[in-house]
Short mmCIF file of C-alpha atoms in Angstrom, two decimals:
data_model
loop_
_atom_site.label_atom_id
_atom_site.label_comp_id
_atom_site.label_asym_id
_atom_site.label_seq_id
_atom_site.Cartn_x
_atom_site.Cartn_y
_atom_site.Cartn_z
CA UNK A 1 81.53 77.30 110.97
CA UNK A 2 81.97 80.48 110.11
CA UNK A 3 79.07 82.95 110.38
CA UNK A 4 78.07 86.33 110.15
CA UNK A 5 76.20 87.44 113.55
CA UNK A 6 75.73 90.98 112.00
CA UNK A 7 76.92 92.55 108.83
CA UNK A 8 76.64 95.90 108.84
CA UNK A 9 77.42 98.62 105.81
CA UNK A 10 80.95 97.16 104.79
CA UNK A 11 80.61 94.53 103.57
CA UNK A 12 83.71 91.62 104.05
CA UNK A 13 84.24 91.45 107.73
CA UNK A 14 88.04 91.52 108.93
CA UNK A 15 89.47 92.75 105.07
CA UNK A 16 87.32 95.23 104.54
CA UNK A 17 90.11 97.62 105.26
CA UNK A 18 92.71 95.72 103.50
CA UNK A 19 95.90 94.89 104.81
CA UNK A 20 99.03 97.67 104.37
CA UNK A 21 100.95 96.04 101.31
CA UNK A 22 104.79 94.98 103.31
CA UNK A 23 106.87 97.19 104.17
CA UNK A 24 109.12 94.75 102.42
CA UNK A 25 109.44 94.38 99.30
CA UNK A 26 111.70 91.18 99.19
CA UNK A 27 111.06 88.46 96.69
CA UNK A 28 113.12 85.43 95.18
CA UNK A 29 114.74 87.64 92.61
CA UNK A 30 115.70 91.29 94.67
CA UNK A 31 116.23 92.24 97.91
CA UNK A 32 115.80 95.27 100.39
CA UNK A 33 119.06 97.51 100.01
CA UNK A 34 119.21 100.14 102.44
CA UNK A 35 122.06 103.17 102.56
CA UNK A 36 123.92 103.94 105.33
CA UNK A 37 126.22 106.77 106.03
CA UNK A 38 128.49 106.46 108.62
CA UNK A 39 130.96 108.57 108.06
CA UNK A 40 130.53 111.89 110.27
CA UNK A 41 131.22 114.79 108.47
CA UNK A 42 131.35 114.37 105.48
CA UNK A 43 128.21 115.04 102.62
CA UNK A 44 128.23 112.59 99.60
CA UNK A 45 126.64 111.63 96.76
CA UNK A 46 126.19 108.40 96.02
CA UNK A 47 126.48 106.37 92.40
CA UNK A 48 125.57 102.72 91.40
CA UNK A 49 125.43 101.48 88.61
CA UNK A 50 127.28 105.07 87.55
CA UNK A 51 124.11 106.70 87.72
CA UNK A 52 123.95 109.45 90.86
CA UNK A 53 121.53 108.07 93.12
CA UNK A 54 121.56 109.74 96.26
CA UNK A 55 122.77 113.46 95.53
CA UNK A 56 123.39 115.08 99.26
CA UNK A 57 123.30 112.39 101.05
CA UNK A 58 123.80 113.78 104.83
CA UNK A 59 125.10 112.15 107.75
CA UNK A 60 122.64 111.67 111.14
CA UNK A 61 119.19 112.91 110.80
CA UNK A 62 118.49 112.33 107.34
CA UNK A 63 121.31 109.35 106.97
CA UNK A 64 119.37 106.38 106.86
CA UNK A 65 118.76 106.11 102.41
CA UNK A 66 116.14 103.16 101.26
CA UNK A 67 114.87 100.76 100.76
CA UNK A 68 115.86 100.19 97.44
CA UNK A 69 114.28 97.28 95.68
CA UNK A 70 117.36 95.99 93.87
CA UNK A 71 117.17 92.73 91.73
CA UNK A 72 120.13 89.90 92.68
CA UNK A 73 123.50 90.91 91.15
CA UNK A 74 126.62 93.20 91.40
CA UNK A 75 126.12 96.63 91.79
CA UNK A 76 129.37 98.87 91.12
CA UNK A 77 128.56 101.73 94.11
CA UNK A 78 130.85 104.76 93.71
CA UNK A 79 131.12 107.45 97.14
CA UNK A 80 132.23 110.75 96.44
CA UNK A 81 132.44 114.13 98.25
CA UNK A 82 129.35 116.57 97.03
CA UNK A 83 129.29 117.45 93.41
CA UNK A 84 132.86 115.87 92.79
CA UNK A 85 133.14 113.79 89.59
CA UNK A 86 132.57 109.32 90.86
CA UNK A 87 135.56 108.80 87.85
CA UNK A 88 137.95 111.16 89.66
CA UNK A 89 137.04 111.60 93.14
CA UNK A 90 135.69 108.39 94.68
CA UNK A 91 136.27 108.05 97.98
CA UNK A 92 134.59 105.04 97.50
CA UNK A 93 135.28 103.20 94.57
CA UNK A 94 133.85 98.97 94.62
CA UNK A 95 133.47 97.57 91.17
CA UNK A 96 131.12 94.69 92.06
CA UNK A 97 128.95 94.56 95.30
CA UNK A 98 127.09 91.51 95.33
CA UNK A 99 123.12 91.75 96.34
CA UNK A 100 122.14 88.75 96.71
CA UNK A 101 118.16 87.32 96.61
CA UNK A 102 115.18 87.77 99.35
CA UNK A 103 117.38 89.68 101.77
CA UNK A 104 117.75 92.73 103.41
CA UNK A 105 120.76 94.35 103.06
CA UNK A 106 122.93 97.04 104.29
CA UNK A 107 125.51 99.03 102.65
CA UNK A 108 127.43 101.10 104.89
CA UNK A 109 129.68 104.03 103.46
CA UNK A 110 132.13 103.84 106.38
CA UNK A 111 136.14 103.33 108.16
CA UNK A 112 137.29 100.40 108.21
CA UNK A 113 140.36 100.03 110.81
CA UNK A 114 143.19 101.70 110.23
CA UNK A 115 141.03 104.45 109.27
CA UNK A 116 140.42 104.60 105.39
CA UNK A 117 136.96 104.35 103.85
CA UNK A 118 135.13 101.56 102.60
CA UNK A 119 131.90 100.24 101.76
CA UNK A 120 130.96 97.44 104.55
CA UNK A 121 127.85 95.22 103.46
CA UNK A 122 125.55 93.57 106.54
CA UNK A 123 122.57 91.50 105.52
CA UNK A 124 119.61 92.33 108.49
CA UNK A 125 118.08 89.95 109.94
CA UNK A 126 114.48 90.71 109.20
CA UNK A 127 113.16 86.80 110.63
CA UNK A 128 109.93 86.88 112.78
CA UNK A 129 110.11 88.03 116.80
CA UNK A 130 108.49 86.58 119.04
CA UNK A 131 105.92 88.43 120.67
CA UNK A 132 107.06 90.74 123.19
CA UNK A 133 111.18 91.06 122.00
CA UNK A 134 112.82 93.49 120.24
CA UNK A 135 116.24 92.76 118.15
CA UNK A 136 119.43 94.11 118.40
CA UNK A 137 122.25 94.57 116.25
CA UNK A 138 125.06 95.81 116.98
CA UNK A 139 127.72 96.83 114.00
CA UNK A 140 131.63 97.73 114.28
CA UNK A 141 132.06 100.58 111.51
CA UNK A 142 134.50 102.66 113.12
CA UNK A 143 138.60 103.56 113.09
CA UNK A 144 138.93 101.07 116.46
CA UNK A 145 140.49 97.60 116.91
CA UNK A 146 138.66 95.58 118.96
CA UNK A 147 135.62 97.06 121.46
CA UNK A 148 133.37 95.17 123.25
CA UNK A 149 129.96 96.30 123.34
CA UNK A 150 128.36 97.08 126.81
CA UNK A 151 124.28 97.02 127.50
CA UNK A 152 123.08 97.76 130.75
CA UNK A 153 126.39 97.81 131.96
CA UNK A 154 127.32 94.30 131.10
CA UNK A 155 128.75 92.55 127.82
CA UNK A 156 125.48 90.49 127.04
CA UNK A 157 128.09 88.46 124.08
CA UNK A 158 131.18 87.92 126.10
CA UNK A 159 133.46 88.52 123.24
CA UNK A 160 135.31 91.78 122.12
CA UNK A 161 134.03 92.18 117.94
CA UNK A 162 136.11 93.83 115.07
CA UNK A 163 135.66 96.48 112.86
CA UNK A 164 133.47 94.79 110.62
CA UNK A 165 131.87 92.31 112.91
CA UNK A 166 128.21 92.19 114.44
CA UNK A 167 126.38 90.94 117.24
CA UNK A 168 122.79 90.40 117.70
CA UNK A 169 119.67 89.22 120.43
CA UNK A 170 116.62 89.40 120.52
CA UNK A 171 115.58 90.99 124.07
CA UNK A 172 111.80 91.86 125.92
CA UNK A 173 111.32 95.13 124.93
CA UNK A 174 111.64 98.10 127.55
CA UNK A 175 114.41 100.32 128.01
CA UNK A 176 118.42 99.56 128.31
CA UNK A 177 121.50 101.80 128.82
CA UNK A 178 124.23 100.74 125.64
CA UNK A 179 127.72 101.86 124.84
CA UNK A 180 130.92 101.08 123.31
CA UNK A 181 133.78 99.59 125.86
CA UNK A 182 137.31 98.97 125.08
CA UNK A 183 137.88 95.93 124.95
CA UNK A 184 137.44 93.51 127.85
CA UNK A 185 135.79 96.66 129.71
CA UNK A 186 132.54 97.98 130.59
CA UNK A 187 132.80 101.67 130.57
CA UNK A 188 131.23 103.37 127.94
CA UNK A 189 133.79 105.06 125.62
CA UNK A 190 131.21 106.25 122.65
CA UNK A 191 128.57 109.25 122.27
CA UNK A 192 126.17 110.74 124.10
CA UNK A 193 128.70 111.27 126.46
CA UNK A 194 131.79 109.68 127.41
CA UNK A 195 131.54 107.31 130.27
CA UNK A 196 127.77 107.67 129.85
CA UNK A 197 125.68 105.13 128.17
CA UNK A 198 123.28 105.65 125.21
CA UNK A 199 119.52 105.55 126.24
CA UNK A 200 117.76 102.83 124.70
CA UNK A 201 113.75 102.26 123.81
CA UNK A 202 113.54 98.55 122.76
CA UNK A 203 110.29 98.43 120.51
CA UNK A 204 108.40 94.89 119.51
CA UNK A 205 109.18 93.08 116.96
CA UNK A 206 111.60 96.48 115.11
CA UNK A 207 115.03 95.24 114.50
CA UNK A 208 117.07 98.31 115.69
CA UNK A 209 120.98 97.65 114.39
CA UNK A 210 123.32 100.43 116.22
CA UNK A 211 126.61 101.37 114.55
CA UNK A 212 129.48 102.75 115.96
CA UNK A 213 130.98 104.72 113.73
CA UNK A 214 133.17 107.67 113.20
CA UNK A 215 137.04 107.30 114.35
CA UNK A 216 138.64 105.71 117.51
CA UNK A 217 139.28 109.19 119.47
CA UNK A 218 135.74 110.49 117.73
CA UNK A 219 132.98 107.04 118.28
CA UNK A 220 129.50 107.83 117.94
CA UNK A 221 126.05 106.05 117.02
CA UNK A 222 123.57 105.48 114.69
CA UNK A 223 121.19 103.77 114.39
CA UNK A 224 119.27 101.38 111.94
CA UNK A 225 115.59 100.09 112.33
CA UNK A 226 113.47 97.27 110.81
CA UNK A 227 110.00 97.57 111.85
CA UNK A 228 107.29 95.21 111.22
CA UNK A 229 108.71 91.53 112.06
CA UNK A 230 106.67 91.12 115.33
CA UNK A 231 104.26 87.64 115.60
CA UNK A 232 101.28 87.89 116.44
CA UNK A 233 98.58 85.17 119.23
CA UNK A 234 98.32 81.87 117.76
CA UNK A 235 94.83 82.64 119.20
CA UNK A 236 92.56 84.14 121.83
CA UNK A 237 91.03 81.76 124.52
CA UNK A 238 88.03 83.39 126.30
CA UNK A 239 85.60 81.24 128.47
CA UNK A 240 85.79 78.19 130.01
CA UNK A 241 82.04 77.79 131.56
CA UNK A 242 79.84 76.98 128.90
CA UNK A 243 77.27 79.03 130.05
CA UNK A 244 77.42 81.36 126.96
CA UNK A 245 77.21 78.73 124.67
CA UNK A 246 74.91 77.82 122.18
CA UNK A 247 74.92 74.09 123.14
CA UNK A 248 74.38 75.40 127.01
CA UNK A 249 71.21 73.52 127.58
CA UNK A 250 69.92 76.38 130.23
CA UNK A 251 69.14 79.48 129.04
CA UNK A 252 71.92 82.17 128.35
CA UNK A 253 70.52 83.83 131.33
CA UNK A 254 71.79 81.58 133.39
CA UNK A 255 71.03 81.01 136.95
CA UNK A 256 73.05 81.62 139.94
CA UNK A 257 72.52 78.32 141.41
CA UNK A 258 73.82 77.20 138.28
CA UNK A 259 76.40 78.80 138.25
CA UNK A 260 77.34 76.88 141.61
CA UNK A 261 76.62 74.04 139.88
CA UNK A 262 79.38 75.18 138.06
CA UNK A 263 81.22 76.04 140.95
CA UNK A 264 80.79 73.10 142.78
CA UNK A 265 81.73 70.40 139.94
CA UNK A 266 84.57 73.25 139.50
CA UNK A 267 86.14 72.39 142.88
CA UNK A 268 86.52 69.36 142.15
CA UNK A 269 88.32 68.95 139.32
CA UNK A 270 89.99 72.43 140.08
CA UNK A 271 92.81 71.33 140.08
CA UNK A 272 92.42 69.43 136.10
CA UNK A 273 89.87 73.05 135.17
CA UNK A 274 93.11 75.29 136.19
CA UNK A 275 95.86 73.40 134.03
CA UNK A 276 93.03 73.30 131.11
CA UNK A 277 92.60 76.98 131.65
CA UNK A 278 96.38 77.10 131.25
CA UNK A 279 96.98 75.16 128.44
CA UNK A 280 94.11 75.91 125.49
CA UNK B 1 100.32 77.86 112.34
CA UNK B 2 101.13 77.63 108.93
CA UNK B 3 97.49 75.48 108.55
CA UNK B 4 96.08 78.47 110.98
CA UNK B 5 97.44 81.34 107.88
CA UNK B 6 95.78 79.32 105.71
CA UNK B 7 92.72 78.63 106.80
CA UNK B 8 92.49 82.26 107.58
CA UNK B 9 92.91 82.75 104.28
CA UNK B 10 90.33 80.10 102.86
CA UNK B 11 87.80 81.42 104.81
CA UNK B 12 88.93 85.23 103.58
CA UNK B 13 88.47 83.90 100.35
CA UNK B 14 85.21 81.60 100.71
CA UNK B 15 83.87 85.16 101.76
CA UNK B 16 84.48 87.10 99.04
CA UNK B 17 87.01 89.60 100.71
CA UNK B 18 90.24 90.70 98.55
CA UNK B 19 92.94 90.96 100.30
CA UNK B 20 96.07 92.87 98.71
CA UNK B 21 98.73 90.85 97.13
CA UNK B 22 102.02 89.89 99.08
CA UNK B 23 104.31 90.03 96.70
CA UNK B 24 104.53 93.66 94.92
CA UNK B 25 105.62 93.94 91.73
CA UNK B 26 109.40 94.45 91.44
CA UNK B 27 110.74 98.32 89.70
CA UNK B 28 113.21 97.93 87.18
CA UNK B 29 116.68 97.82 88.54
CA UNK B 30 118.50 100.12 88.72
CA UNK B 31 121.61 98.41 86.72
CA UNK B 32 119.76 98.07 83.78
CA UNK B 33 117.04 102.04 84.21
CA UNK B 34 119.70 104.39 84.49
CA UNK B 35 118.06 107.89 84.19
CA UNK B 36 119.16 111.32 84.02
CA UNK B 37 116.88 112.41 87.10
CA UNK B 38 117.96 111.43 90.31
CA UNK B 39 115.27 108.55 92.04
CA UNK B 40 113.94 110.03 95.10
CA UNK B 41 114.83 107.71 98.06
CA UNK B 42 113.31 107.84 101.59
CA UNK B 43 115.62 108.83 104.06
CA UNK B 44 115.03 108.21 107.23
CA UNK B 45 117.58 110.31 110.79
CA UNK B 46 119.71 107.75 112.15
CA UNK B 47 119.95 109.50 115.44
CA UNK B 48 118.74 107.14 118.37
CA UNK B 49 115.19 107.88 119.00
CA UNK B 50 112.99 107.30 121.09
CA UNK B 51 109.41 105.22 120.19
CA UNK B 52 106.24 106.46 120.31
CA UNK B 53 104.82 105.73 123.96
CA UNK B 54 101.72 103.97 123.78
CA UNK B 55 98.57 105.52 125.07
CA UNK B 56 96.77 102.05 127.02
CA UNK B 57 93.07 101.77 126.81
CA UNK B 58 91.97 101.70 130.69
CA UNK B 59 88.00 101.24 129.48
CA UNK B 60 85.69 100.00 126.87
CA UNK B 61 81.98 101.71 128.10
CA UNK B 62 79.27 100.11 124.95
CA UNK B 63 75.94 102.28 125.99
CA UNK B 64 73.25 100.35 123.45
CA UNK B 65 74.00 97.66 125.83
CA UNK B 66 75.22 98.49 129.09
CA UNK B 67 78.61 97.10 128.78
CA UNK B 68 81.40 99.11 130.58
CA UNK B 69 84.35 96.95 131.35
CA UNK B 70 88.06 98.52 133.31
CA UNK B 71 90.70 97.20 130.50
CA UNK B 72 94.17 96.45 131.50
CA UNK B 73 97.73 95.85 129.54
CA UNK B 74 98.25 91.77 128.11
CA UNK B 75 100.83 90.57 126.09
CA UNK B 76 100.88 86.79 124.70
CA UNK B 77 100.94 83.47 127.20
CA UNK B 78 103.67 81.39 126.88
CA UNK B 79 102.00 78.43 124.62
CA UNK B 80 101.46 81.81 122.67
CA UNK B 81 97.50 82.44 123.06
CA UNK B 82 96.98 85.98 123.43
CA UNK B 83 96.88 86.63 127.86
CA UNK B 84 92.93 87.23 129.37
CA UNK B 85 93.12 88.80 132.39
CA UNK B 86 90.99 86.11 134.73
CA UNK B 87 88.02 87.77 135.71
CA UNK B 88 85.66 88.21 133.07
CA UNK B 89 84.39 91.71 133.94
CA UNK B 90 88.25 92.56 133.57
CA UNK B 91 89.29 93.09 129.01
CA UNK B 92 93.10 93.20 127.71
CA UNK B 93 94.18 95.21 125.77
CA UNK B 94 96.74 93.49 123.08
CA UNK B 95 99.96 95.83 124.20
CA UNK B 96 102.50 94.58 121.81
CA UNK B 97 99.40 95.88 119.41
CA UNK B 98 98.42 99.42 117.68
CA UNK B 99 96.49 101.24 120.62
CA UNK B 100 93.24 103.86 120.06
CA UNK B 101 95.94 107.06 119.09
CA UNK B 102 98.24 104.60 116.92
CA UNK B 103 98.16 106.04 113.42
CA UNK B 104 97.20 102.81 111.99
CA UNK B 105 96.58 99.19 113.46
CA UNK B 106 93.52 97.68 115.32
CA UNK B 107 93.42 97.76 118.78
CA UNK B 108 92.48 94.10 120.14
CA UNK B 109 90.55 94.05 123.36
CA UNK B 110 89.09 90.73 124.38
CA UNK B 111 88.25 88.95 127.06
CA UNK B 112 86.76 85.82 128.89
CA UNK B 113 83.00 86.17 127.98
CA UNK B 114 82.81 83.17 131.20
CA UNK B 115 84.66 80.93 133.84
CA UNK B 116 84.05 78.70 136.66
CA UNK B 117 85.18 81.35 139.42
CA UNK B 118 83.52 84.60 137.61
CA UNK B 119 79.86 83.51 136.16
CA UNK B 120 78.89 85.06 133.06
CA UNK B 121 80.71 88.29 132.01
CA UNK B 122 79.80 90.94 130.11
CA UNK B 123 81.33 90.64 126.92
CA UNK B 124 78.41 87.38 126.40
CA UNK B 125 76.49 90.76 124.97
CA UNK B 126 78.95 91.96 122.64
CA UNK B 127 76.88 89.55 119.89
CA UNK B 128 73.94 91.42 120.49
CA UNK B 129 75.05 94.68 119.33
CA UNK B 130 73.15 95.92 116.29
CA UNK B 131 75.10 97.30 113.84
CA UNK B 132 77.17 101.14 114.49
CA UNK B 133 75.82 100.42 117.97
CA UNK B 134 78.71 102.84 119.14
CA UNK B 135 81.84 101.45 121.03
CA UNK B 136 83.85 104.30 123.61
CA UNK B 137 87.39 103.05 124.14
CA UNK B 138 89.06 105.38 126.38
CA UNK B 139 92.59 106.02 127.08
CA UNK B 140 95.38 106.62 130.28
CA UNK B 141 94.84 110.07 129.80
CA UNK B 142 91.24 109.80 129.30
CA UNK B 143 90.79 111.03 125.75
CA UNK B 144 88.81 109.09 123.94
CA UNK B 145 88.08 107.20 120.87
CA UNK B 146 84.07 106.71 120.05
CA UNK B 147 83.64 103.80 117.19
CA UNK B 148 81.16 102.03 115.63
CA UNK B 149 80.13 98.26 115.03
CA UNK B 150 80.58 97.41 111.36
CA UNK B 151 80.24 94.12 111.11
CA UNK B 152 80.04 90.73 113.96
CA UNK B 153 81.18 87.26 113.29
CA UNK B 154 81.06 83.53 114.76
CA UNK B 155 84.67 82.07 113.46
CA UNK B 156 85.55 78.82 114.47
CA UNK B 157 88.53 79.17 116.73
CA UNK B 158 91.55 77.49 114.68
CA UNK B 159 90.59 79.74 111.77
CA UNK B 160 90.48 82.72 113.44
CA UNK B 161 93.25 85.28 111.21
CA UNK B 162 95.33 86.45 113.62
CA UNK B 163 97.45 87.96 111.09
CA UNK B 164 94.10 90.24 109.86
CA UNK B 165 92.91 90.88 113.28
CA UNK B 166 96.03 91.71 115.08
CA UNK B 167 97.20 94.26 111.92
CA UNK B 168 99.71 96.93 112.95
CA UNK B 169 100.13 98.43 108.91
CA UNK B 170 96.45 99.34 108.10
CA UNK B 171 93.51 101.55 108.41
CA UNK B 172 92.77 102.19 112.51
CA UNK B 173 90.34 99.72 113.66
CA UNK B 174 89.02 98.02 117.12
CA UNK B 175 88.45 94.97 117.52
CA UNK B 176 86.72 92.95 120.57
CA UNK B 177 86.96 89.54 121.31
CA UNK B 178 85.46 86.92 122.77
CA UNK B 179 84.25 83.34 123.01
CA UNK B 180 81.18 81.71 121.60
CA UNK B 181 79.43 79.13 119.61
CA UNK B 182 79.10 75.65 121.02
CA UNK B 183 81.03 74.56 124.05
CA UNK B 184 82.71 71.68 125.18
CA UNK B 185 82.02 70.19 128.58
CA UNK B 186 84.99 67.58 128.63
CA UNK B 187 87.89 70.15 127.40
CA UNK B 188 85.81 73.40 129.28
CA UNK B 189 86.24 75.24 126.31
CA UNK B 190 84.16 76.91 122.93
CA UNK B 191 84.24 76.70 119.28
CA UNK B 192 84.43 79.57 118.31
CA UNK B 193 85.95 83.52 118.55
CA UNK B 194 82.93 86.40 118.43
CA UNK B 195 84.61 89.04 116.97
CA UNK B 196 83.10 92.58 116.85
CA UNK B 197 84.86 94.71 114.32
CA UNK B 198 84.22 98.48 114.62
CA UNK B 199 86.06 101.44 112.97
CA UNK B 200 86.43 105.37 114.65
CA UNK B 201 83.58 106.83 113.87
CA UNK B 202 84.31 110.39 111.77
CA UNK B 203 86.17 108.15 109.27
#
């Protein structure tokens, strides 16, 4: 039975501080929608269903917008150079972009393989990530043919990918180098410097989405990260001798002699004890 | 796992605590709410950024109880339970969660209450702390945060509300965890977790 040993000024125990609202507002009828600027060098306005929704949207340091909580359905998406008229100046004009329910979606203003602008629609994997790991998602959103993803000098996916495709993997947290190389090769051709991979620190419980954007001779990496996908330990098992137990036959300040006796028992059943400790 | 969460939720309800509803009411979809004003949509950087460096706790001091234990970073075991240093005189900080200088969340530090090899540990005294007792957590660069005890609760292990205790998004607080309650001499395990919740002094 749960019981309070001590309750101070505050009333409850664990919920006194409250749990923060979830980062996502995803529901069975709506999705989180991000808009990612993946066209270097231009400033744009984004219209959603004819309403100006993002004004002066720039590439880079403020190049990820959202999340928007959008009801599932079709949305008219238009991207125009900043200040332009969506009726006449759209560089991207999608009459009915389908937003599903209960997903995290990234809409990316990007190049297609031939160098035309397009709206890339990607569903982000926001499933829970095992403790100690982060998720890397790599997306090809550049004017380029097939490329290889290079992580720590090798292609972990074993295949090249085309414009509009993605790879993802859950990896232990830590520092990696990553880049994009020509098909079948492992020498990065992308910034920060051609021939040098980017240093990526993968954080726990985060889906780090890396986009290769730009044009063939000027590829760049941009990122979007979705956090809060971590899992928690299943429990905390912190004792194995009974010395502090309520049902301890002796008093709590147990004598060293008794502890030694337990140690003797442990000696006989050592293997069993260790196995119990590992699995409990 | 699911049962665990249900049980924990039930306990919270019984305890009269309130939780924020998981699902927020959805704002009007843009499709039906065109407006002259451009909505204020948060924008973040698309540039590659290094995540914040953790500030690992290196010691926990509770002067009132004469407790002073070193702390090492730990993760999870292959069975999903929090890893705990074998030595009862050393506590483990859950290194994937918040640390005392994180903007949000709970710093979780746990230690074995006892072991057949090491005997009774200092965390056995946690249950005797008084309200407002000060707990000082020092991190690797020598700076520290002082907390005061807000509550101490014994919770059946299977009902430990891990999603709440290991919270990363709520207010800053400290959770010290060890074991207590009844001891099962067959499985060599305790029935309960003893959980000390403390909040930063001056917050």
